[in-house]
Coordinates of C-alpha atoms and ligand atoms in Angstrom, one line a residue:
X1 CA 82.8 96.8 116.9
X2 CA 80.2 94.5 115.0
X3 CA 80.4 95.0 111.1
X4 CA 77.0 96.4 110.9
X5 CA 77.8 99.0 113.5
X6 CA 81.1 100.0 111.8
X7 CA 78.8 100.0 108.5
X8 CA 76.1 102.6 110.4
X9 CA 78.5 104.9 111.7
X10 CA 79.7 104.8 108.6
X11 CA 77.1 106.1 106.7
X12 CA 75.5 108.4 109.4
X13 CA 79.4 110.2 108.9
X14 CA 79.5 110.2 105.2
X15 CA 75.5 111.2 105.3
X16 CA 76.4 114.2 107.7
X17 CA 79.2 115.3 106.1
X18 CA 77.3 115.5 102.3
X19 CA 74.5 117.2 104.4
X20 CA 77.6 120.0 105.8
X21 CA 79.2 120.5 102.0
X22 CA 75.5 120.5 100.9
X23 CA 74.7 123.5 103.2
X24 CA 77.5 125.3 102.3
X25 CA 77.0 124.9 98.9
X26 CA 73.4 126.5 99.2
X27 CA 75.1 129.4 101.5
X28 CA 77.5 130.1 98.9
X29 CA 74.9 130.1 96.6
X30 CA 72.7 132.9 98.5
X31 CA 75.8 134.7 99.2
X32 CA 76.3 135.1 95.2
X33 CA 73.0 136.3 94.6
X34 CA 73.7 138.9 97.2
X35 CA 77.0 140.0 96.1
X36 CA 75.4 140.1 92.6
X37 CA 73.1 142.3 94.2
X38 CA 75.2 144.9 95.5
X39 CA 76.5 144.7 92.0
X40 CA 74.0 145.8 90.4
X41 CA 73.6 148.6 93.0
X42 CA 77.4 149.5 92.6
X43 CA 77.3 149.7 88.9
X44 CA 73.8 151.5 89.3
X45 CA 75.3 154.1 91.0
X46 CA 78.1 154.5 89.0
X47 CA 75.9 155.2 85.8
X48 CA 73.8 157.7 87.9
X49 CA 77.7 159.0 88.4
X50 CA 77.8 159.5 84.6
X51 CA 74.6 160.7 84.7
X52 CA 75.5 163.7 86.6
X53 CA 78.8 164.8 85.7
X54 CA 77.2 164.9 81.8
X55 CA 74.7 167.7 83.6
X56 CA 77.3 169.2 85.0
X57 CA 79.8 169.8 81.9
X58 CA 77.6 172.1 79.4
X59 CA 81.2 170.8 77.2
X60 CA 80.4 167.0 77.6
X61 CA 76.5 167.5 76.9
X62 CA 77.0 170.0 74.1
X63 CA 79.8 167.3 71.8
X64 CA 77.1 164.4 72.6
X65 CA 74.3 166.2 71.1
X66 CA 76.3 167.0 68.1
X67 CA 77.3 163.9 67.7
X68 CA 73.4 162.7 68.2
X69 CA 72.5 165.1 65.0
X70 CA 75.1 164.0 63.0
X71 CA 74.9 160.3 63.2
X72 CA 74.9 158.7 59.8
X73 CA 76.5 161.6 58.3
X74 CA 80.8 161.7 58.0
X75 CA 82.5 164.1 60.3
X76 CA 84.8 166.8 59.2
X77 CA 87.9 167.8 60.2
X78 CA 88.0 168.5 63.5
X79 CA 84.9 166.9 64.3
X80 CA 86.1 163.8 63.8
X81 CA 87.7 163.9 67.3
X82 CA 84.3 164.6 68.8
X83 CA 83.5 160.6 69.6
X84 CA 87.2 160.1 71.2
X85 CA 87.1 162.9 73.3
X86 CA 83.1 161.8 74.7
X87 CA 83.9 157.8 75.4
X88 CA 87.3 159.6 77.2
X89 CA 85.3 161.6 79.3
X90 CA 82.5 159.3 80.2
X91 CA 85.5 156.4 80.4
X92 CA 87.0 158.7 82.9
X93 CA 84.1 159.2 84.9
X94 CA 83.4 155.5 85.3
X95 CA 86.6 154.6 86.4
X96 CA 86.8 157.3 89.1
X97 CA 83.3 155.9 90.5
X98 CA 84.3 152.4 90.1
X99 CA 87.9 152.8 92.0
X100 CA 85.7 155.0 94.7
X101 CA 83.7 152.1 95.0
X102 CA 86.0 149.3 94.8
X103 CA 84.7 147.4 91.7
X104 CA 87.0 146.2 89.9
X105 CA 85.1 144.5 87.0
X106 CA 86.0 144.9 83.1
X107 CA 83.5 147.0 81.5
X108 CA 82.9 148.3 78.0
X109 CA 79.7 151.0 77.1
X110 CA 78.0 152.4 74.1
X111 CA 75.5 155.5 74.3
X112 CA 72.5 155.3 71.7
X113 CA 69.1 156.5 71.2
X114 CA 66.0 153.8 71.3
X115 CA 65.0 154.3 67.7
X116 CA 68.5 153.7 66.1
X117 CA 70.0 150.1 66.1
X118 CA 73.6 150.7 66.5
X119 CA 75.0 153.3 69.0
X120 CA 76.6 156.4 68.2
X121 CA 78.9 157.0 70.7
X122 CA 80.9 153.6 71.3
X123 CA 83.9 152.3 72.9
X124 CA 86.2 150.4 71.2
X125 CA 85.8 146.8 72.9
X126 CA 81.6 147.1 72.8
X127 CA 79.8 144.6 71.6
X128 CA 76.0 144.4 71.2
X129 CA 75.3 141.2 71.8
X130 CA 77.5 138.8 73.6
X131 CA 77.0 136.3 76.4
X132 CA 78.9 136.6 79.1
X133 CA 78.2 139.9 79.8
X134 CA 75.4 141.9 82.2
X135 CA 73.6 144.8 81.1
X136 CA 73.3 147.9 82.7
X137 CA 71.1 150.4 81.4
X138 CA 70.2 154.7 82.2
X139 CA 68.7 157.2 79.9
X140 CA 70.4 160.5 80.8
X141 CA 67.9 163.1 81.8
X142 CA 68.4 166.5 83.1
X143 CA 69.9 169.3 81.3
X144 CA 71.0 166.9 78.9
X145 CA 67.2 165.9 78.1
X146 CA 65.9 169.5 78.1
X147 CA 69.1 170.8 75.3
X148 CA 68.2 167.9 73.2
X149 CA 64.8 167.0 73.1
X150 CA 65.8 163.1 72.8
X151 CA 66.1 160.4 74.7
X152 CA 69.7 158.9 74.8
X153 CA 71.0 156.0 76.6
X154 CA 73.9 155.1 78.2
X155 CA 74.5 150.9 77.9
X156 CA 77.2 149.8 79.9
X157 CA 78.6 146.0 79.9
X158 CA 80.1 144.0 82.6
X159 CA 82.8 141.2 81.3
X160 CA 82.6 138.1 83.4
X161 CA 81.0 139.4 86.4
X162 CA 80.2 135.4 87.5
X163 CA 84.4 135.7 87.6
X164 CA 84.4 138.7 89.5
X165 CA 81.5 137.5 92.2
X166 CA 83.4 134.4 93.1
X167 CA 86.7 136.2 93.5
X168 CA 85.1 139.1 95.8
X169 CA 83.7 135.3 97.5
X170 CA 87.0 133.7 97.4
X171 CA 87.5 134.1 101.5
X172 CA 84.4 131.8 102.1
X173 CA 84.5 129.9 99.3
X174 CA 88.3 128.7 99.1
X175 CA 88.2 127.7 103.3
X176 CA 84.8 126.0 102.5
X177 CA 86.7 123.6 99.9
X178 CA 89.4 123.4 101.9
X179 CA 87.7 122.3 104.9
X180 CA 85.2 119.8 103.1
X181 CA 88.4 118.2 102.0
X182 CA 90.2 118.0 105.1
X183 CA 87.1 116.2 106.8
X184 CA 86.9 114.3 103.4
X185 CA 90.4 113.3 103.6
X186 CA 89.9 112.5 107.5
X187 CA 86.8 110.5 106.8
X188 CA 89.2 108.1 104.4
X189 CA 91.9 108.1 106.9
X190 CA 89.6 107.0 109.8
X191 CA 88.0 104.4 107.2
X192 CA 91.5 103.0 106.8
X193 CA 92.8 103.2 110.2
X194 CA 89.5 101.3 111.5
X195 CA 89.9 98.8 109.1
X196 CA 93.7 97.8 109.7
X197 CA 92.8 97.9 113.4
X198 CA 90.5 94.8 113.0
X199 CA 92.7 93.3 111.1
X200 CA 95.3 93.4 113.6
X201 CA 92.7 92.9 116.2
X202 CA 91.5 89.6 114.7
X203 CA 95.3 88.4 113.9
X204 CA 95.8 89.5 117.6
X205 CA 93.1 86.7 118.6
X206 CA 94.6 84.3 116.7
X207 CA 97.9 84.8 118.0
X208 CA 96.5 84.7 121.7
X209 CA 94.0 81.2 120.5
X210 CA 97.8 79.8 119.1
X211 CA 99.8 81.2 121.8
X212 CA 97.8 79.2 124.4
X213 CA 97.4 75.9 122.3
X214 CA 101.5 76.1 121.8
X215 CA 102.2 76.6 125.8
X216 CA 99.0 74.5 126.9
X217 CA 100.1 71.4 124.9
X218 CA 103.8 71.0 126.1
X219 CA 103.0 71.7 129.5
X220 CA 100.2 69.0 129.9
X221 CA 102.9 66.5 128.2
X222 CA 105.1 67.7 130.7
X223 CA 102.9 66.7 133.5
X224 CA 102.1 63.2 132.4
X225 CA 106.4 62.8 131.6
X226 CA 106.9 63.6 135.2
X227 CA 104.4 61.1 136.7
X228 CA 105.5 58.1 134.1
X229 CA 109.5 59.5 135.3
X230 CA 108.4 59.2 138.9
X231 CA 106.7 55.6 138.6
X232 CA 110.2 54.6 136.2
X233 CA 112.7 55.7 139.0
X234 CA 110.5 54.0 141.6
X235 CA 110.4 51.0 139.7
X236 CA 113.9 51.4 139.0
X237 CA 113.7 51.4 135.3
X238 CA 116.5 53.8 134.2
X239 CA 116.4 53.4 130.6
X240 CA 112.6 54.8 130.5
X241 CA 113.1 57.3 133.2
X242 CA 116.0 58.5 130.3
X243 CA 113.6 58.0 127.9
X244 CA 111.2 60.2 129.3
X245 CA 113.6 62.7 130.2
X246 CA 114.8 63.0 127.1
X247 CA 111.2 63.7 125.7
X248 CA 110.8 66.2 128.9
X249 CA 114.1 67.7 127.6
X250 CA 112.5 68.1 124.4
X251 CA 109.5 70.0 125.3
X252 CA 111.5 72.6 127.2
X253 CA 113.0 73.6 124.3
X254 CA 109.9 73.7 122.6
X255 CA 108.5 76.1 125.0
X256 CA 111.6 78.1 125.3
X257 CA 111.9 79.0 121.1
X258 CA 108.1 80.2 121.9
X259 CA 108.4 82.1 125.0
X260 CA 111.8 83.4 122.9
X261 CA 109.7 84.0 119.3
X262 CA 107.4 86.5 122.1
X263 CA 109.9 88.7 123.9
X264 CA 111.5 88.9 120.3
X265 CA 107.7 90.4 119.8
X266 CA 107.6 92.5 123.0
X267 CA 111.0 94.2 122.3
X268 CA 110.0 94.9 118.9
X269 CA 106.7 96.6 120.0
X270 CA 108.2 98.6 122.3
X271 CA 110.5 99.5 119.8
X272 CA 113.1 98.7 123.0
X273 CA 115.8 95.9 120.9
X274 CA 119.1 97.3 121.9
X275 CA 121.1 96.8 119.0
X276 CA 125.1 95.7 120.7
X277 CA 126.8 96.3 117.2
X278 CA 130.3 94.9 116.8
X279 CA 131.9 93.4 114.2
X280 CA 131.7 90.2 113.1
X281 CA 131.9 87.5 110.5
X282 CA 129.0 85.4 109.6
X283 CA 131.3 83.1 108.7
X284 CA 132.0 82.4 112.5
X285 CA 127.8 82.5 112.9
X286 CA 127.3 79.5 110.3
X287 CA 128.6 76.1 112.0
X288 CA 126.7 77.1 115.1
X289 CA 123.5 77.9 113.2
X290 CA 124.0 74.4 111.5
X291 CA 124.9 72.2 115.3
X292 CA 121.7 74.0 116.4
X293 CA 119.3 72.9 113.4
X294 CA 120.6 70.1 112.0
X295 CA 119.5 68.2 114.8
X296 CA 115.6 69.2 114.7
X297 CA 116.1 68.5 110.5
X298 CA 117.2 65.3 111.0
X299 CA 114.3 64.5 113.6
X300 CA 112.2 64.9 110.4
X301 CA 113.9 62.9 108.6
X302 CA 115.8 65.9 106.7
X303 CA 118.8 67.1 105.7
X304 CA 120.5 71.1 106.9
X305 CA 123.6 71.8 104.4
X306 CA 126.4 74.5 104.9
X307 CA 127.2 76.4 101.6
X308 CA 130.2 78.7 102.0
X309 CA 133.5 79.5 101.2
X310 CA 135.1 80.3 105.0
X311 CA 138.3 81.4 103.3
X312 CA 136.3 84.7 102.0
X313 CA 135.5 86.8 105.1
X314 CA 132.1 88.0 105.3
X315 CA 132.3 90.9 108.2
X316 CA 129.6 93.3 109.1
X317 CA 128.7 95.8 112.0
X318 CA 126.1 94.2 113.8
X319 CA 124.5 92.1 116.9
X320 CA 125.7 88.9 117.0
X321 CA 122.8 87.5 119.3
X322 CA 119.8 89.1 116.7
X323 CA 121.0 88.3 113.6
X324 CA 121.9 84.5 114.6
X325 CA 118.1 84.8 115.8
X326 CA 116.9 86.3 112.2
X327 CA 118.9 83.6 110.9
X328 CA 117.9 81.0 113.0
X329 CA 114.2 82.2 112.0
X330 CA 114.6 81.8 108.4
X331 CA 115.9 78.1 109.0
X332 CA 113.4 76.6 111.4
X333 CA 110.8 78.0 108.9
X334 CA 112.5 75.9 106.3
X335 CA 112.4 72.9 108.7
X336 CA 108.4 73.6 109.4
X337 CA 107.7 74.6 105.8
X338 CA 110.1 72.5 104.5
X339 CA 108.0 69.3 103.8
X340 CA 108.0 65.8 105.1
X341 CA 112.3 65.5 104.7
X342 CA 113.1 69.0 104.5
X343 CA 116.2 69.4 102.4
X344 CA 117.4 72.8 103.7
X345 CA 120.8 74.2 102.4
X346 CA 122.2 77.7 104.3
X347 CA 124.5 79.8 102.5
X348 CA 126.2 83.0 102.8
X349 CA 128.4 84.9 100.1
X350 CA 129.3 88.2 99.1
X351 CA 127.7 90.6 95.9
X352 CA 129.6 92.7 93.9
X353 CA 128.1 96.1 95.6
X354 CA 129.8 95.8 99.2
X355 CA 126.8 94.0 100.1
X356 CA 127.0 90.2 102.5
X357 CA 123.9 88.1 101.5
X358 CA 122.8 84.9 103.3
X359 CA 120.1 82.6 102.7
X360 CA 118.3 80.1 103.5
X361 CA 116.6 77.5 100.7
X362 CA 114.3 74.7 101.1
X363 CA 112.5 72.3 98.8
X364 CA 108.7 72.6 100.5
X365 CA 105.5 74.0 100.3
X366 CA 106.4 77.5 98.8
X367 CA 105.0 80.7 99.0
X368 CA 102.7 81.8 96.2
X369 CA 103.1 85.0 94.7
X370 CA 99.9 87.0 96.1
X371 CA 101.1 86.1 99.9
X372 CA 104.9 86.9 99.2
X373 CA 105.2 90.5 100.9
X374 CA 102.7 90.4 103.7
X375 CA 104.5 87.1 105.2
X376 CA 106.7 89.6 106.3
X377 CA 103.7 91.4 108.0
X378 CA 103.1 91.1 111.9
X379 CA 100.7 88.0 112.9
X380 CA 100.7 87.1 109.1
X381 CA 100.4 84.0 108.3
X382 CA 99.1 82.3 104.3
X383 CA 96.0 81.2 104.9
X384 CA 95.4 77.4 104.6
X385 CA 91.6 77.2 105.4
X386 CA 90.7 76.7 109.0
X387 CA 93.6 74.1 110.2
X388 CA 97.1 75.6 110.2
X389 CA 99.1 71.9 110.1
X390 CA 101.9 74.1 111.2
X391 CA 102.0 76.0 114.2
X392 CA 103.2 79.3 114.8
X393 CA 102.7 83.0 115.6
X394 CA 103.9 84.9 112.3
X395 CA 106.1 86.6 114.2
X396 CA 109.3 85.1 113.2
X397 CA 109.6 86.8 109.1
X398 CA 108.4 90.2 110.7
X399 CA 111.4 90.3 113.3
X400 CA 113.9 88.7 110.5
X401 CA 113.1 91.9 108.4
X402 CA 112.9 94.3 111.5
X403 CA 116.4 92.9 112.6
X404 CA 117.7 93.3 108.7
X405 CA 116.6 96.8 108.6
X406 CA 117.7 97.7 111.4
X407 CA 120.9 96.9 110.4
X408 CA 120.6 99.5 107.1
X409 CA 120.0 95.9 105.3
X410 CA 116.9 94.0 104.2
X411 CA 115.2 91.0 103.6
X412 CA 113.3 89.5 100.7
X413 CA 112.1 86.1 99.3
X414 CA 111.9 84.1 96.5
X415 CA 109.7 81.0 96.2
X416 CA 107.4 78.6 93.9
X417 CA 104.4 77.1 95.3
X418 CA 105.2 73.2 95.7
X419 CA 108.5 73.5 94.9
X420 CA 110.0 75.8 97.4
X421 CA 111.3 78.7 99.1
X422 CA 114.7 81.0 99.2
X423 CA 115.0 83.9 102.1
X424 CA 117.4 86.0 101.5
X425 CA 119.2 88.8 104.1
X426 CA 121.2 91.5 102.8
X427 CA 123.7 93.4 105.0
X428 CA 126.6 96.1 104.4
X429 CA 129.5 94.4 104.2
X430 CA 132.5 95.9 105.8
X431 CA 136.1 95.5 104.5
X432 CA 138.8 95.7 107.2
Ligands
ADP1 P1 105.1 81.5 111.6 O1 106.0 80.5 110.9 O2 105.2 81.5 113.1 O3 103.7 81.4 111.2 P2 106.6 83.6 110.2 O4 106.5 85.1 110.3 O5 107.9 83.0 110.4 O6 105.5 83.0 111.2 O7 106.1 83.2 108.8 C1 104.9 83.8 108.3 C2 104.2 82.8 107.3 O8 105.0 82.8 106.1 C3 104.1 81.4 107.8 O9 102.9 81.3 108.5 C4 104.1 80.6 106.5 O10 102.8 80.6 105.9 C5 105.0 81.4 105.5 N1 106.3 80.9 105.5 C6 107.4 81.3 106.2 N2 108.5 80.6 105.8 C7 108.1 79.8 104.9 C8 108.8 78.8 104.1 N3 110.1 78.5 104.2 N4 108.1 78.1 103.2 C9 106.8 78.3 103.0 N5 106.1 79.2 103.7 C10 106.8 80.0 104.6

């Protein structure tokens, strides 16, 4: 998909989903105001609750009024009582019509009379003033009004009721997050995934553009070898006709280590490498790595040395046939890599920690530190501005780890730009 197209889906995704969380947030908000409002009507019924069970108990209505004409003055013993046993009762009543109702708010109440500043009739926790807190308000009438001649109110306070609203809203609110996160978090993931998909996609071109180039050029050579061997045998001329045979020879082997570098790719996608485990010494795999490379080294003008003691056995459980591949890898990189007379020495020893390591050194280009994990990446190759002097698939690194892991071992590098490179490949060692 064209960058700008990516860019517009994109935003019309992130647009619509701040437009969703947007919505919700202003139906969370009218759904507040309505639970506040049925709030308000709960705790106004509970007051007119109060209201009546004071007009109902001549007991109730009679203390309050005494303690209305008293306030100011001490009271003596009993009447000292008097305000316990009221803010009891009137407690009592409001928590019946609360539970009946099903609020469950914290609540604290005071009753006083309009022209007085402080109430007389108070319980414990009441405050006057405090934020936080809703007010409620009735002024008892009735029986009540007509014994006392005075008008008395009954203030009641809510504590936190903002708490309160968003826990009685917690079952819309809590999915609301939820889901606005999950889309969030899918959003990201898709952003991701898109993004590594062009990658690969664009990696995947280049492989096919190199792919072509390394089968096209061979195979043209090829052609023009076979008419120049045909002319030479005509003409009888042996020694070119070997020549060109030779060079023929050469190509072939070319193409094979390609056409081999891409089923090593196939099997790997399809996750369908067969791992024939036995054990074996790669002390035994050494001298034929070497009589298969040293050959293409010294056709550059370089040099591949063995490093190892044979006398120490170095035996592991694995496939002969894909870790001389991995191996193999490792050293015709160091030939490609490896400069203009690459000086390539292959060793193989064993760590204290039951471990068998091998690698492969070479004095060349290096690998600089930015570029040193995603070599091992598939289709990865450092970048080196448009020409790529070197051909290749960067392939070869991404099997050499797939084959170590698979083998419970890894692989790893070490390397200086200009002056060189060390692969390493770890593997449990087995002692028998
Ligand atoms: P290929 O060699 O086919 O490109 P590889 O997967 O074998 O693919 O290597 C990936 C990249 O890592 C190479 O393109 C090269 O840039 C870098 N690389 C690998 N081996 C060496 C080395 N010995 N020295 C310097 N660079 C290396």
């Amino acid at each position: 998909m064209a960058t700008y197209k990516y860019l517009l889906l994109l935003l019309v995704v992130t647009c619509s989903l701040l437009g969703l969380i947007f919505i919700q947030y202003r139906l969370l908000h009218a759904g507040l105001a309505l639970e506040k409002q049925r709030l308000d009507q709960q705790v106004t019924a509970v007051l007119r609750e109060v209201e009546y069970s004071m007009d109902a108990s001549p007991l109730l209505r009679s203390r309050l009024i005494s303690l209305y004409r008293k306030q100011g003055q001490p009271l003596a013993d009993p009447e000292y009582l008097l305000p316990f046993m009221v803010i009891d009762s009137i407690r009592g009543t409001i928590n019946d019509a609360m539970r009946t109702k099903g609020i469950t708010v914290e609540y604290s109440f005071a009753v006083f009379t309009p022209q007085a500043p402080m109430p007389f009739v108070q319980a414990p926790d009441f405050e006057k003033e405090v934020f936080n807190f809703e007010k409620y308000r009735t002024s008892f009438r009735g029986e009540l009004l007509k014994e006392c001649h005075c008008e008395l109110l009954l203030e009641l306070h809510v504590r936190n009721s903002f708490r309160y609203l968003l826990q009685q809203m917690a079952y819309l609110i809590l999915p609301s997050i939820l889901f606005a996160l999950v889309l969030a978090g899918c959003l990201v993931f898709l952003m991701v995934q898109i993004r590594r998909l062009k990658a690969l996609d664009r990696l995947k071109n280049d492989f096919i553009n190199n792919l072509t180039h390394e089968l096209k050029t061979p195979v043209f050579a090829g052609k023009l070898l076979l008419g120049l061997l045909r002319k030479a045998l005509h003409g009888g001329q042996l020694q070119k006709a070997n020549e060109y045979l030779d060079r023929l020879e050469g190509d072939n082997r070319h193409i094979a280590i390609q056409v081999e570098k891409v089923l090593e790719l196939a099997s790997m996608e399809g996750g369908r490498y067969q791992l024939d485990t036995q054990t074996i010494d790669i002390n035994d795999l050494l001298p034929e790595l070497e009589a298969q490379f040293r050959p293409l080294a010294l056709e550059r003008d370089g040099l591949l040395q063995l490093h190892w003691d044979s006398s120490q056995p170095l035996k592991v459980n694995g496939d002969r046939i894909h870790l001389r591949n991995a191996i193999g890898n490792l050293i015709d990189n160091a030939i490609k890599y490896g400069g203009d007379s690459p000086y390539i020495t292959l060793s193989a020893g064993s760590d204290g920690n039951g471990q068998v390591i091998i690698s492969v050194e070479d004095r060349g280009i290096g690998i600089a530190p930015q570029f040193q994990r995603a070599i091992f990446d598939k289709f990865y190759r450092v970048p080196t501005g448009d020409v790529h002097l070197v051909k290749g698939f960067g392939l070869g690194l991404k099997y050499v780890q797939q084959i170590a892991t698979a083998h419970g071992g890894r692989a790893s590098v070490e390397s200086k730009p200009g002056q060189g490179s060390i692969f390493y490949i770890y593997l449990k060692r087995i002692s028998l």
